[in-house]
Amino acid sequence: MRSKIVAGNWKMNLSQSEAKQLCKEVNSLNIGSGIEVYIFPPMLYASDCKALATNIKVGAQNAYPKDSGAYTGEVSMWQLKEAGIAAVLIGHSERREYFGEDNALLKNKLEAALAHGIKPFFCCGEPLEIRQNGTFLEYVKSQLEESVFHLPASEFEKVVLAYEPIWAIGTGQTASTEQAEEMHAAIRSWVEEKYGKEIAENTAILYGGSCNPGNAQALFACENVDGGLIGGASLKAADFSVLVAEETWTILN
Ligand code: PEP
């Protein structure tokens, strides 16, 4: 049985007191059975959140692959581990776009996270022009081939995948359930080709892109959607509470 996961990416939002308050609220939500909840606060607040989180896990939005050294401004996977941080986002489209992170760097980050026992949430997804020209399956497949599919099965098993079509992130334009399911099923089939059926069945593939209380139930009901990576709707506990609630996951399933 693969994990069901709801993860909140807070991006570069919230003051320290707001972050602590939101963490407390999310930590005390009524979380449906078997659903794992992660929050990814700004790095500066990760330890504060870690100290408050008893029912949820805390991840980092980014980390550098080297362990230590002259990399001004960066935080390493090793340092995350030391601070008790459970997970890290790798390959978010905002990191790819604004910070020039390419598939080769993301491959190094993935290996470093795994080497230090940090759970990687690897994000992939196509921009609008690729969606429109119809080559989105090839595009996402090559992101996975260039950064992820070199891993041995024993390491790949620890990775969470997140499909986040860039045209849906922060735009209010969610992928339809058909679009999401088509991509998620394709990703699972590529995992099966590479690692076999059992690992493919056990791989958690999250959807991200304007997922909110109004559309989460339909998205999470898709056969190959195992939860969500949530931006905007993770910043309000009331919205996030719907996404982690038992009913959102059970009624349509
Ligand atoms: C994200 O940035 O990972 C994301 C999915 O954002 P939003 O939910 O706001 O589209």
Short mmCIF file of C-alpha atoms and ligand atoms in Angstrom, two decimals:
data_model
loop_
_atom_site.label_atom_id
_atom_site.label_comp_id
_atom_site.label_asym_id
_atom_site.label_seq_id
_atom_site.Cartn_x
_atom_site.Cartn_y
_atom_site.Cartn_z
CA MET A 1 0.00 0.00 0.00
CA ARG A 2 1.44 3.35 -0.99
CA SER A 3 1.39 6.39 1.27
CA LYS A 4 -1.30 9.06 1.07
CA ILE A 5 0.41 12.39 1.56
CA VAL A 6 -0.71 16.00 1.87
CA ALA A 7 2.20 18.45 1.92
CA GLY A 8 2.05 22.21 2.36
CA ASN A 9 4.67 24.33 0.60
CA TRP A 10 4.57 27.66 2.39
CA LYS A 11 7.11 29.21 -0.03
CA MET A 12 8.53 32.59 1.08
CA ASN A 13 5.50 33.58 3.14
CA LEU A 14 4.63 34.33 6.78
CA SER A 15 6.36 36.06 9.67
CA GLN A 16 7.97 33.92 12.35
CA SER A 17 4.99 34.26 14.70
CA GLU A 18 2.54 33.52 11.85
CA ALA A 19 4.54 30.44 10.89
CA LYS A 20 4.54 29.11 14.45
CA GLN A 21 0.83 29.77 14.77
CA LEU A 22 0.04 28.03 11.46
CA CYS A 23 2.23 25.09 12.42
CA LYS A 24 0.34 24.71 15.71
CA GLU A 25 -2.99 24.87 13.90
CA VAL A 26 -1.98 22.33 11.25
CA ASN A 27 -0.51 20.06 13.90
CA SER A 28 -3.84 19.96 15.71
CA LEU A 29 -6.02 19.28 12.64
CA ASN A 30 -8.17 16.22 12.42
CA ILE A 31 -6.09 14.17 10.00
CA GLY A 32 -7.71 11.24 8.21
CA SER A 33 -6.40 7.78 8.96
CA GLY A 34 -3.27 6.80 7.10
CA ILE A 35 -2.68 10.29 5.71
CA GLU A 36 0.82 11.68 6.22
CA VAL A 37 1.03 15.45 6.54
CA TYR A 38 4.16 17.47 5.82
CA ILE A 39 4.78 21.19 6.01
CA PHE A 40 7.60 22.95 4.17
CA PRO A 41 8.05 26.31 5.95
CA PRO A 42 10.67 28.92 5.05
CA MET A 43 14.06 27.55 6.20
CA LEU A 44 14.41 30.17 8.94
CA TYR A 45 11.36 28.78 10.72
CA ALA A 46 12.00 25.09 10.15
CA SER A 47 13.41 24.48 13.64
CA ASP A 48 10.59 26.45 15.31
CA CYS A 49 8.08 24.31 13.43
CA LYS A 50 9.98 21.12 14.16
CA ALA A 51 9.74 21.90 17.89
CA LEU A 52 5.96 22.30 17.62
CA ALA A 53 5.15 19.44 15.24
CA THR A 54 4.04 16.22 16.88
CA ASN A 55 1.49 14.90 14.36
CA ILE A 56 3.04 16.26 11.19
CA LYS A 57 6.47 16.21 9.60
CA VAL A 58 8.59 19.23 8.74
CA GLY A 59 10.55 19.55 5.52
CA ALA A 60 12.78 22.12 3.84
CA GLN A 61 11.96 23.84 0.56
CA ASN A 62 15.53 23.54 -0.66
CA ALA A 63 19.02 22.37 0.28
CA TYR A 64 22.45 22.20 -1.33
CA PRO A 65 24.08 18.88 -2.23
CA LYS A 66 27.53 19.52 -0.66
CA ASP A 67 27.77 18.76 3.07
CA SER A 68 29.67 21.89 4.15
CA GLY A 69 32.09 24.50 2.88
CA ALA A 70 32.22 27.84 1.11
CA TYR A 71 28.70 27.96 -0.32
CA THR A 72 27.46 31.27 1.05
CA GLY A 73 23.75 31.37 1.66
CA GLU A 74 23.19 27.65 1.30
CA VAL A 75 22.09 24.99 3.79
CA SER A 76 23.13 21.38 3.31
CA MET A 77 21.21 18.11 3.49
CA TRP A 78 23.56 17.09 6.29
CA GLN A 79 22.58 20.21 8.25
CA LEU A 80 18.90 19.45 7.68
CA LYS A 81 19.45 15.98 9.09
CA GLU A 82 21.25 17.40 12.13
CA ALA A 83 18.28 19.72 12.73
CA GLY A 84 15.80 16.83 12.57
CA ILE A 85 14.23 17.92 9.29
CA ALA A 86 12.46 14.99 7.65
CA ALA A 87 12.12 15.91 3.99
CA VAL A 88 13.17 18.27 1.23
CA LEU A 89 11.57 19.59 -1.95
CA ILE A 90 13.76 19.03 -5.00
CA GLY A 91 13.05 20.35 -8.49
CA HIS A 92 10.21 22.73 -7.71
CA SER A 93 9.50 24.73 -10.85
CA GLU A 94 10.21 28.01 -9.04
CA ARG A 95 13.74 26.78 -8.19
CA ARG A 96 14.20 25.61 -11.78
CA GLU A 97 12.96 28.90 -13.22
CA TYR A 98 14.28 31.61 -10.85
CA PHE A 99 17.48 29.92 -9.68
CA GLY A 100 18.45 28.10 -12.86
CA GLU A 101 18.40 24.64 -11.27
CA ASP A 102 18.86 22.06 -13.99
CA ASN A 103 18.31 18.32 -14.12
CA ALA A 104 21.98 17.59 -13.39
CA LEU A 105 22.01 19.69 -10.19
CA LEU A 106 18.72 18.15 -9.11
CA LYS A 107 20.22 14.70 -9.58
CA ASN A 108 23.02 15.67 -7.16
CA LYS A 109 20.53 17.09 -4.67
CA LEU A 110 18.50 13.90 -4.79
CA GLU A 111 21.55 11.75 -4.14
CA ALA A 112 22.66 13.99 -1.25
CA ALA A 113 19.20 13.93 0.36
CA LEU A 114 19.09 10.13 0.18
CA ALA A 115 22.64 9.82 1.50
CA HIS A 116 21.57 11.72 4.63
CA GLY A 117 18.22 10.02 5.12
CA ILE A 118 16.15 13.06 4.14
CA LYS A 119 12.99 12.11 2.21
CA PRO A 120 13.08 13.78 -1.21
CA PHE A 121 9.89 15.12 -2.76
CA PHE A 122 10.94 15.33 -6.40
CA CYS A 123 8.86 17.76 -8.45
CA CYS A 124 8.37 17.53 -12.20
CA GLY A 125 5.98 19.20 -14.62
CA GLU A 126 5.70 20.98 -17.91
CA PRO A 127 5.29 24.66 -18.82
CA LEU A 128 2.23 25.86 -20.72
CA GLU A 129 3.82 25.82 -24.18
CA ILE A 130 4.78 22.16 -23.75
CA ARG A 131 1.24 21.32 -22.60
CA GLN A 132 -0.10 23.13 -25.65
CA ASN A 133 2.24 21.54 -28.19
CA GLY A 134 1.33 18.09 -26.88
CA THR A 135 4.81 16.88 -25.87
CA PHE A 136 4.14 17.00 -22.12
CA LEU A 137 4.56 13.25 -21.51
CA GLU A 138 7.99 13.20 -23.18
CA TYR A 139 8.99 16.37 -21.32
CA VAL A 140 8.17 15.00 -17.86
CA LYS A 141 9.65 11.61 -18.70
CA SER A 142 12.97 13.23 -19.58
CA GLN A 143 12.97 15.21 -16.31
CA LEU A 144 12.66 11.91 -14.45
CA GLU A 145 15.19 10.14 -16.64
CA GLU A 146 17.79 12.86 -16.20
CA SER A 147 17.43 13.31 -12.42
CA VAL A 148 15.78 10.29 -10.83
CA PHE A 149 15.77 7.07 -12.83
CA HIS A 150 19.50 6.44 -12.41
CA LEU A 151 18.83 5.55 -8.75
CA PRO A 152 19.01 1.92 -7.68
CA ALA A 153 15.63 0.50 -6.65
CA SER A 154 16.57 0.51 -2.94
CA GLU A 155 17.05 4.30 -3.10
CA PHE A 156 14.25 5.11 -5.53
CA GLU A 157 11.76 3.51 -3.12
CA LYS A 158 12.37 6.37 -0.67
CA VAL A 159 11.44 9.11 -3.16
CA VAL A 160 8.05 10.83 -3.32
CA LEU A 161 7.21 12.17 -6.79
CA ALA A 162 5.10 15.28 -7.31
CA TYR A 163 3.61 16.16 -10.70
CA GLU A 164 3.13 19.91 -10.83
CA PRO A 165 2.14 21.34 -14.21
CA ILE A 166 3.70 24.81 -14.17
CA TRP A 167 0.66 26.37 -15.81
CA ALA A 168 -1.41 25.28 -12.81
CA ILE A 169 0.89 26.51 -10.03
CA GLY A 170 -0.50 29.57 -8.29
CA THR A 171 -2.72 30.35 -11.28
CA GLY A 172 -6.05 29.01 -10.06
CA GLN A 173 -6.10 26.90 -13.23
CA THR A 174 -6.06 23.32 -11.94
CA ALA A 175 -5.35 20.36 -14.17
CA SER A 176 -8.55 18.45 -14.87
CA THR A 177 -8.84 15.05 -13.26
CA GLU A 178 -8.32 13.53 -16.75
CA GLN A 179 -5.12 15.54 -17.30
CA ALA A 180 -3.79 14.69 -13.85
CA GLU A 181 -4.67 11.00 -14.11
CA GLU A 182 -3.16 10.71 -17.60
CA MET A 183 0.19 12.04 -16.38
CA HIS A 184 0.17 10.16 -13.07
CA ALA A 185 -0.64 6.87 -14.81
CA ALA A 186 2.16 7.54 -17.32
CA ILE A 187 4.64 8.28 -14.52
CA ARG A 188 3.67 5.08 -12.75
CA SER A 189 4.12 3.11 -15.98
CA TRP A 190 7.63 4.55 -16.45
CA VAL A 191 8.48 3.64 -12.85
CA GLU A 192 7.21 0.13 -13.57
CA GLU A 193 9.34 -0.16 -16.72
CA LYS A 194 12.39 0.88 -14.76
CA TYR A 195 11.83 -0.67 -11.32
CA GLY A 196 9.07 -3.25 -11.72
CA LYS A 197 5.43 -3.51 -10.72
CA GLU A 198 5.78 -3.73 -6.96
CA ILE A 199 7.84 -0.58 -6.63
CA ALA A 200 5.57 1.24 -9.09
CA GLU A 201 2.53 0.30 -7.02
CA ASN A 202 4.23 1.57 -3.87
CA THR A 203 5.44 4.92 -5.27
CA ALA A 204 3.54 7.95 -3.97
CA ILE A 205 2.82 10.41 -6.79
CA LEU A 206 1.36 13.72 -5.59
CA TYR A 207 -0.46 16.30 -7.67
CA GLY A 208 0.35 20.00 -7.25
CA GLY A 209 -1.09 23.08 -8.92
CA SER A 210 -3.99 25.12 -7.52
CA CYS A 211 -5.27 22.18 -5.52
CA ASN A 212 -7.79 23.51 -3.01
CA PRO A 213 -10.77 22.51 -0.87
CA GLY A 214 -13.05 22.70 -3.92
CA ASN A 215 -11.16 20.31 -6.20
CA ALA A 216 -9.07 18.11 -3.89
CA GLN A 217 -11.66 15.41 -3.46
CA ALA A 218 -11.96 14.76 -7.19
CA LEU A 219 -8.19 14.87 -7.70
CA PHE A 220 -7.41 12.58 -4.74
CA ALA A 221 -10.01 10.12 -6.03
CA CYS A 222 -8.00 9.56 -9.23
CA GLU A 223 -6.52 6.09 -9.21
CA ASN A 224 -2.94 7.24 -9.57
CA VAL A 225 -3.05 10.44 -7.49
CA ASP A 226 -1.77 9.74 -3.99
CA GLY A 227 -2.20 13.17 -2.49
CA GLY A 228 -1.15 16.73 -3.04
CA LEU A 229 1.66 19.23 -2.83
CA ILE A 230 -0.22 22.35 -1.88
CA GLY A 231 0.90 25.98 -2.14
CA GLY A 232 -1.70 28.70 -1.60
CA ALA A 233 -4.24 26.48 0.18
CA SER A 234 -1.63 25.39 2.73
CA LEU A 235 -1.35 28.90 4.17
CA LYS A 236 -4.77 28.82 5.81
CA ALA A 237 -5.40 26.06 8.33
CA ALA A 238 -9.12 26.09 7.50
CA ASP A 239 -8.42 25.32 3.82
CA PHE A 240 -5.69 22.83 4.58
CA SER A 241 -7.96 21.06 7.08
CA VAL A 242 -10.26 20.06 4.22
CA LEU A 243 -7.41 18.50 2.28
CA VAL A 244 -6.28 16.31 5.19
CA ALA A 245 -9.78 15.33 6.32
CA GLU A 246 -10.93 11.73 6.12
CA GLU A 247 -14.07 12.70 4.13
CA THR A 248 -12.05 14.30 1.34
CA TRP A 249 -10.32 10.99 0.81
CA THR A 250 -13.14 8.54 1.34
CA ILE A 251 -16.42 9.68 -0.20
CA LEU A 252 -15.40 9.30 -3.83
CA ASN A 253 -13.06 6.34 -3.33
C1 PEP B 1 3.33 24.63 -5.37
O1 PEP B 1 3.97 25.66 -5.44
O2 PEP B 1 3.91 23.56 -5.14
C2 PEP B 1 1.89 24.71 -5.61
C3 PEP B 1 1.28 23.61 -5.93
O3 PEP B 1 1.29 25.94 -5.49
P1 PEP B 1 -0.29 26.26 -5.60
O4 PEP B 1 -1.02 25.20 -4.83
O5 PEP B 1 -0.44 27.61 -5.00
O6 PEP B 1 -0.63 26.22 -7.06
#
